[in-house]
Short mmCIF file of C-alpha atoms in Angstrom, two decimals:
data_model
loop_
_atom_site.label_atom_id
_atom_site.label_comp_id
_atom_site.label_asym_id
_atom_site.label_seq_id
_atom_site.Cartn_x
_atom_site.Cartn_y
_atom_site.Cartn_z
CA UNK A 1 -12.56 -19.23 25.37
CA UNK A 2 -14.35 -16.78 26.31
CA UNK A 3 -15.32 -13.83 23.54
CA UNK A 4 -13.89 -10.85 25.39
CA UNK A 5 -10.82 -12.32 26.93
CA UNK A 6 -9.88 -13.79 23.24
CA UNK A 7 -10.62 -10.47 21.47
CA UNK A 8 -8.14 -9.00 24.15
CA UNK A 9 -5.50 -11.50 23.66
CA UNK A 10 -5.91 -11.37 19.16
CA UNK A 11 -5.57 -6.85 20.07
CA UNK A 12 -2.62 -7.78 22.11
CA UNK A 13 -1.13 -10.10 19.21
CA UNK A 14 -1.62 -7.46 16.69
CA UNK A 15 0.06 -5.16 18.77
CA UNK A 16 3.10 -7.46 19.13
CA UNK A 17 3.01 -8.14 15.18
CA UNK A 18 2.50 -4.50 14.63
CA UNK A 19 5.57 -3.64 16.62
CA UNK A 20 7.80 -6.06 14.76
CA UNK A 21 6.43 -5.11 10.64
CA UNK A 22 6.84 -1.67 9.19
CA UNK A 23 3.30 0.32 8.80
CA UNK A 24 1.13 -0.23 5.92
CA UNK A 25 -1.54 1.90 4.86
CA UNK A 26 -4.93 0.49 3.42
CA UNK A 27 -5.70 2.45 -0.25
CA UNK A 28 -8.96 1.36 -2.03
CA UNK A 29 -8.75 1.96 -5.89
CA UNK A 30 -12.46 1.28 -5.83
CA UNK A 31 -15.11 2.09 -3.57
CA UNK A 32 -15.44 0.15 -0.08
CA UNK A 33 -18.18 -2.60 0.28
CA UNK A 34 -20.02 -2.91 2.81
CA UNK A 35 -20.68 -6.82 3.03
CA UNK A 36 -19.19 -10.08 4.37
CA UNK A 37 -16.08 -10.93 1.67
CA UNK A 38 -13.78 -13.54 0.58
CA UNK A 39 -10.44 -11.44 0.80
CA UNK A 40 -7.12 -12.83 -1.29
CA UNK A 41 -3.49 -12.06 -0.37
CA UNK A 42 -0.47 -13.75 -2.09
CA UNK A 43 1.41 -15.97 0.42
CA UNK A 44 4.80 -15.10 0.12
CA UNK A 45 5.93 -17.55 2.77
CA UNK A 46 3.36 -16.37 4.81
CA UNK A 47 4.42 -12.31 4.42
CA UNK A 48 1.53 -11.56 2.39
CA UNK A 49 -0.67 -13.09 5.55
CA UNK A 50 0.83 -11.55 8.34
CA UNK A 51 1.10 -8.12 6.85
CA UNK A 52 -2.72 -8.86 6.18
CA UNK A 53 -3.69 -9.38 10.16
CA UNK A 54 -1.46 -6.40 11.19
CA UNK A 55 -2.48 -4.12 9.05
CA UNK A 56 -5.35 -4.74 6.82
CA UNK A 57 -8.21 -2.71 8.39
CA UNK A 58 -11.05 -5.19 8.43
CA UNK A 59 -11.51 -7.82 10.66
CA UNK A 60 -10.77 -11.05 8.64
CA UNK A 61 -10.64 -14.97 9.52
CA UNK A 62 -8.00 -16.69 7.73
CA UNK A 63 -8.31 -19.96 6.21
CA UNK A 64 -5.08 -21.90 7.95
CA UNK A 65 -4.01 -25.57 6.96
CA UNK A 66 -5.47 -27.92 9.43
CA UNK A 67 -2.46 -29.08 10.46
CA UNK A 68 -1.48 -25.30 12.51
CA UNK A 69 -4.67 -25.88 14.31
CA UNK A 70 -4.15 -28.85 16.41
CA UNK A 71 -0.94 -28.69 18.73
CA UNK A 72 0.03 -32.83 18.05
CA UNK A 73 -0.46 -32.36 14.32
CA UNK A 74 1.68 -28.84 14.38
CA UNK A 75 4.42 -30.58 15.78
CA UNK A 76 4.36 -33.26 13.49
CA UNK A 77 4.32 -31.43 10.57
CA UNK A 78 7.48 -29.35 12.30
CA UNK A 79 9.59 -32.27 13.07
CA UNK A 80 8.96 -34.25 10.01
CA UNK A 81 9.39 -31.26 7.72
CA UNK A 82 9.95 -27.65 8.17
CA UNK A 83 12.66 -27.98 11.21
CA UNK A 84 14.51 -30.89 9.97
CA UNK A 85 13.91 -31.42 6.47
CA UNK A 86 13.43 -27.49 5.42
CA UNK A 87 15.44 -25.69 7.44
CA UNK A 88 17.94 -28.55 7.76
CA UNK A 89 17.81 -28.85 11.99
CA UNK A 90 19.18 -31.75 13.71
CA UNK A 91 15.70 -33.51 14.72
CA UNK A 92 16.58 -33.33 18.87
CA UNK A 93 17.28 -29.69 18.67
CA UNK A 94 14.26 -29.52 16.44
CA UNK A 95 12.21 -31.57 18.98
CA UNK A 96 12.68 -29.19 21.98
CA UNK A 97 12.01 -26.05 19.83
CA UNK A 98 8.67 -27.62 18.25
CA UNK A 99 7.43 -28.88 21.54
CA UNK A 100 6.05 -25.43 22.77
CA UNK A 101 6.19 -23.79 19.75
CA UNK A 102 3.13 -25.91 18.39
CA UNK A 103 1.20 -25.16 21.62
CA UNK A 104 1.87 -21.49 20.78
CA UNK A 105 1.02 -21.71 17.20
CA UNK A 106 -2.49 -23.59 17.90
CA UNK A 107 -3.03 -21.37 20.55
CA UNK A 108 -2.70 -17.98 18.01
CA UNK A 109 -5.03 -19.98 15.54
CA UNK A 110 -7.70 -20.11 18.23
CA UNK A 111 -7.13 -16.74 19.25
CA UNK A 112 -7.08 -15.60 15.37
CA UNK A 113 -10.81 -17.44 14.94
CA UNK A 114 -8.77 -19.60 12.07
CA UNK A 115 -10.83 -21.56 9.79
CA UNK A 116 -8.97 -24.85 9.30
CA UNK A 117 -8.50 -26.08 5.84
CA UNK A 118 -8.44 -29.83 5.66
CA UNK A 119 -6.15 -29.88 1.96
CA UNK A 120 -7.05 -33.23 0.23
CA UNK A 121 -9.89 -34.92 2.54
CA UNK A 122 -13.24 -34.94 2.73
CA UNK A 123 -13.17 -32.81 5.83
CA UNK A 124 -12.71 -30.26 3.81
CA UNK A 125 -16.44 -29.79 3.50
CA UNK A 126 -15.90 -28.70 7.58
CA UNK A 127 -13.91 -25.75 5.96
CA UNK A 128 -16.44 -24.54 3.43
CA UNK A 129 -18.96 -25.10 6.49
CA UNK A 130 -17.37 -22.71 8.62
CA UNK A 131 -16.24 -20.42 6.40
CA UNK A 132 -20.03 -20.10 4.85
CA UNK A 133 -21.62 -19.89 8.64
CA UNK A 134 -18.56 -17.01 9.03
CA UNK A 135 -19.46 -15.24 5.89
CA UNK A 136 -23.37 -15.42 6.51
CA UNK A 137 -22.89 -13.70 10.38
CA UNK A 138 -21.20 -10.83 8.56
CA UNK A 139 -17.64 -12.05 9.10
CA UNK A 140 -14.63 -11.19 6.67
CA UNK A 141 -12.35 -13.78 5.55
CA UNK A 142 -8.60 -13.74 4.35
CA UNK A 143 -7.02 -16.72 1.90
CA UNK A 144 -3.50 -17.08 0.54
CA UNK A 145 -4.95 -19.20 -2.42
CA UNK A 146 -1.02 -19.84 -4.17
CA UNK A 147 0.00 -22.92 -5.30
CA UNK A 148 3.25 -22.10 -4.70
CA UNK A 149 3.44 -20.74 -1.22
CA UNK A 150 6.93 -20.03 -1.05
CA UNK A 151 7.26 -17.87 -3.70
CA UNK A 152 8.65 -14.65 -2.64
CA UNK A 153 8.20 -12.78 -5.84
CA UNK A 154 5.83 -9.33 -5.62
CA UNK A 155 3.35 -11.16 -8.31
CA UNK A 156 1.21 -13.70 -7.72
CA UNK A 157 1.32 -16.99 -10.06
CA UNK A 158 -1.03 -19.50 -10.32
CA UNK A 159 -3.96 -20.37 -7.71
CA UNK A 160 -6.17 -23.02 -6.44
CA UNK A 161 -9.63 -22.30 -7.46
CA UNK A 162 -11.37 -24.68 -5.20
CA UNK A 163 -12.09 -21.48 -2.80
CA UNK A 164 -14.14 -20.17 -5.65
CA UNK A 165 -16.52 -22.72 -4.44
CA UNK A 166 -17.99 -20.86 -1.83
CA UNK A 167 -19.87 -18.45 -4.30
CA UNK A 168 -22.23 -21.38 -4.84
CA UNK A 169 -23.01 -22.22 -1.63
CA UNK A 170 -23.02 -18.84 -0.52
CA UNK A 171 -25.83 -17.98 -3.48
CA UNK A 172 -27.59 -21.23 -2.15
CA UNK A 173 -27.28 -19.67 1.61
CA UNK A 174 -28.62 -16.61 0.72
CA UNK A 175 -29.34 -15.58 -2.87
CA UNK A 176 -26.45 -13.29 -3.20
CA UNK A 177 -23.35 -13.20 -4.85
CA UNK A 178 -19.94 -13.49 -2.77
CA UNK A 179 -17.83 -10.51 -3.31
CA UNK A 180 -14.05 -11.86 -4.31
CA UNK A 181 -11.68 -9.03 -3.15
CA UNK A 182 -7.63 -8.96 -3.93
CA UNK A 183 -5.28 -7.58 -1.78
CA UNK A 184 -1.97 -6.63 -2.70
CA UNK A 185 1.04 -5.29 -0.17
CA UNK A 186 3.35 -2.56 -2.05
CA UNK A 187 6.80 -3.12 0.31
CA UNK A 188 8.18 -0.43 -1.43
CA UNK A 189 5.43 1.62 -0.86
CA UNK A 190 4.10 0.14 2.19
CA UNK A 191 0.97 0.26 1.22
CA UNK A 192 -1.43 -2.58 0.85
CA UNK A 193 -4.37 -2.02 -2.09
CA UNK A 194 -7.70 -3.42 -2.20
CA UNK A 195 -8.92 -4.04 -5.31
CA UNK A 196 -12.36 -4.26 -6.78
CA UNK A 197 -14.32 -6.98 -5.85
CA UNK A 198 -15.15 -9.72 -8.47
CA UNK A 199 -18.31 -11.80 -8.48
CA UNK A 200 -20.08 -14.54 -10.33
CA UNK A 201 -21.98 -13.10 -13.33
CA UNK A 202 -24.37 -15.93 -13.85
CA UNK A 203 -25.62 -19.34 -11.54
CA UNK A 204 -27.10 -20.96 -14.71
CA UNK A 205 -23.14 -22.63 -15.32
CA UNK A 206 -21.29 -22.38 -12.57
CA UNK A 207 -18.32 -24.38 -14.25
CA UNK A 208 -17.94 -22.09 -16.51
CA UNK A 209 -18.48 -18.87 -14.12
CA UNK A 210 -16.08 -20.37 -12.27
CA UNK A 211 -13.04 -20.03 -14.78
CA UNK A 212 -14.66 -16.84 -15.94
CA UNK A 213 -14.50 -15.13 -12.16
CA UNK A 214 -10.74 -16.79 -11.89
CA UNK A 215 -9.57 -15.24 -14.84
CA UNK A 216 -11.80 -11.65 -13.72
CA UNK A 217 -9.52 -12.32 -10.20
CA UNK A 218 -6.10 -12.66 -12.43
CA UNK A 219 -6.69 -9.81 -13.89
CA UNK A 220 -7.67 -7.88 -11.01
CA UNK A 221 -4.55 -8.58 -9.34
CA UNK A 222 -2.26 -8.22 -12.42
CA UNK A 223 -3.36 -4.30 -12.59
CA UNK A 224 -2.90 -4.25 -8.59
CA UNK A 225 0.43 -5.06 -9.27
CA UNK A 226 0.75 -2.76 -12.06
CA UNK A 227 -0.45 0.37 -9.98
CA UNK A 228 2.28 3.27 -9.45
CA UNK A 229 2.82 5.00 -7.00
CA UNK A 230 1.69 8.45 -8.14
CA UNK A 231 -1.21 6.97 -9.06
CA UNK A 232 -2.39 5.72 -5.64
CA UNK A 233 -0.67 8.12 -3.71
CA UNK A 234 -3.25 9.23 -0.48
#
């Protein structure tokens, strides 16, 4: 696809998206960076994600399961689960929603520059891949890192940490630390606050950085969460 005509269509998407969500403002409690980061969002069956696109005012890429990507393996995921098992649809009602609706969805994935995440097989070094070749052109990119992705609740639980991963081939890539940075959407509010970024203190143990930065990232988005309004208040 050509570069232009996609950029077009993902402004024209936005707009759409935009017209359908209430306005959120962007407040940084810290200072803005000015370098390619790994941006978290809680998923809140996919709320926290879409408010992100809309709104958020950096350009990100979002890390989408692999299976949104491909139009045959969107429907099958559709049919076999959300439609009919999910959402309880009889499967040949199901079948004629699904049909375009996965062309659609892998359509808005391409459009969206989606990095595909390839959960539980060794393809899943494609994702890291990508995502470092995004981060080292001086692209932004967005994960929804839950466990539980369905959870509606306003605080985040517990995470994967396998994304923390790309700090250590992103220090291998170019001898820098990646910058972690937590989003969080007030609805309330309508606000969505960026918090500070976290990075890896050390390289010497990156096992134990790793659970270090996680809990640094917990933490970070506990006092997001915590944040008045008064206190944020533009």
């Amino acid at each position: 696809m050509n570069e232009i005509i996609r950029k077009n269509i993902f402004n024209f998407c936005r707009f759409l998206l935009r017209c359908f969500t209430r306005h959120y403002r962007v407040c940084y409690t810290t200072k803005d960076i000015d370098e390619p980061a790994v941006y978290l969002i809680h998923h809140q069956n996919l709320k926290g994600p879409l408010i992100s696109m809309a709104w958020f005012d950096r350009t990100v890429r979002p890390w989408v399961l692999s299976v949104f990507c491909n139009h045959s393996a969107c429907f099958r995921h559709y049919y076999e689960y959300t439609f009919t098992k999910r959402f309880g649809i009889p499967k040949i009602i199901a079948a004629i929603i699904i049909y375009p609706l996965s062309f659609c969805v892998a359509a808005l994935m391409r459009v969206a520059q989606a990095i595909p995440v390839y959960r539980g097989s060794k393809d899943i070094l494609k994702t890291f891949k990508q995502s470092i070749y995004a981060l080292t052109s001086g692209q932004n990119i967005l994960i929804s890192p839950d466990i539980d992705y369905t959870d509606k609740s306003t605080n985040i639980g517990e995470l994967y940490k396998g994304f923390l991963n790309l700090e250590k081939l992103y220090f291998e890539k170019t001898g820098k630390h990646l910058a972690f940075v937590p989003l969080h959407i007030k609805k309330r509010e309508r606000y969505i606050l960026v918090g500070k970024p976290v990075y890896f203190i050390a390289q010497d143990n990156f096992k134990k950085e790793k659970e270090k930065a996680y809990a640094r990232l917990k933490q970070e988005f506990l006092t997001l969460e915590n944040i008045s309004y008064g206190s944020f208040k533009l």
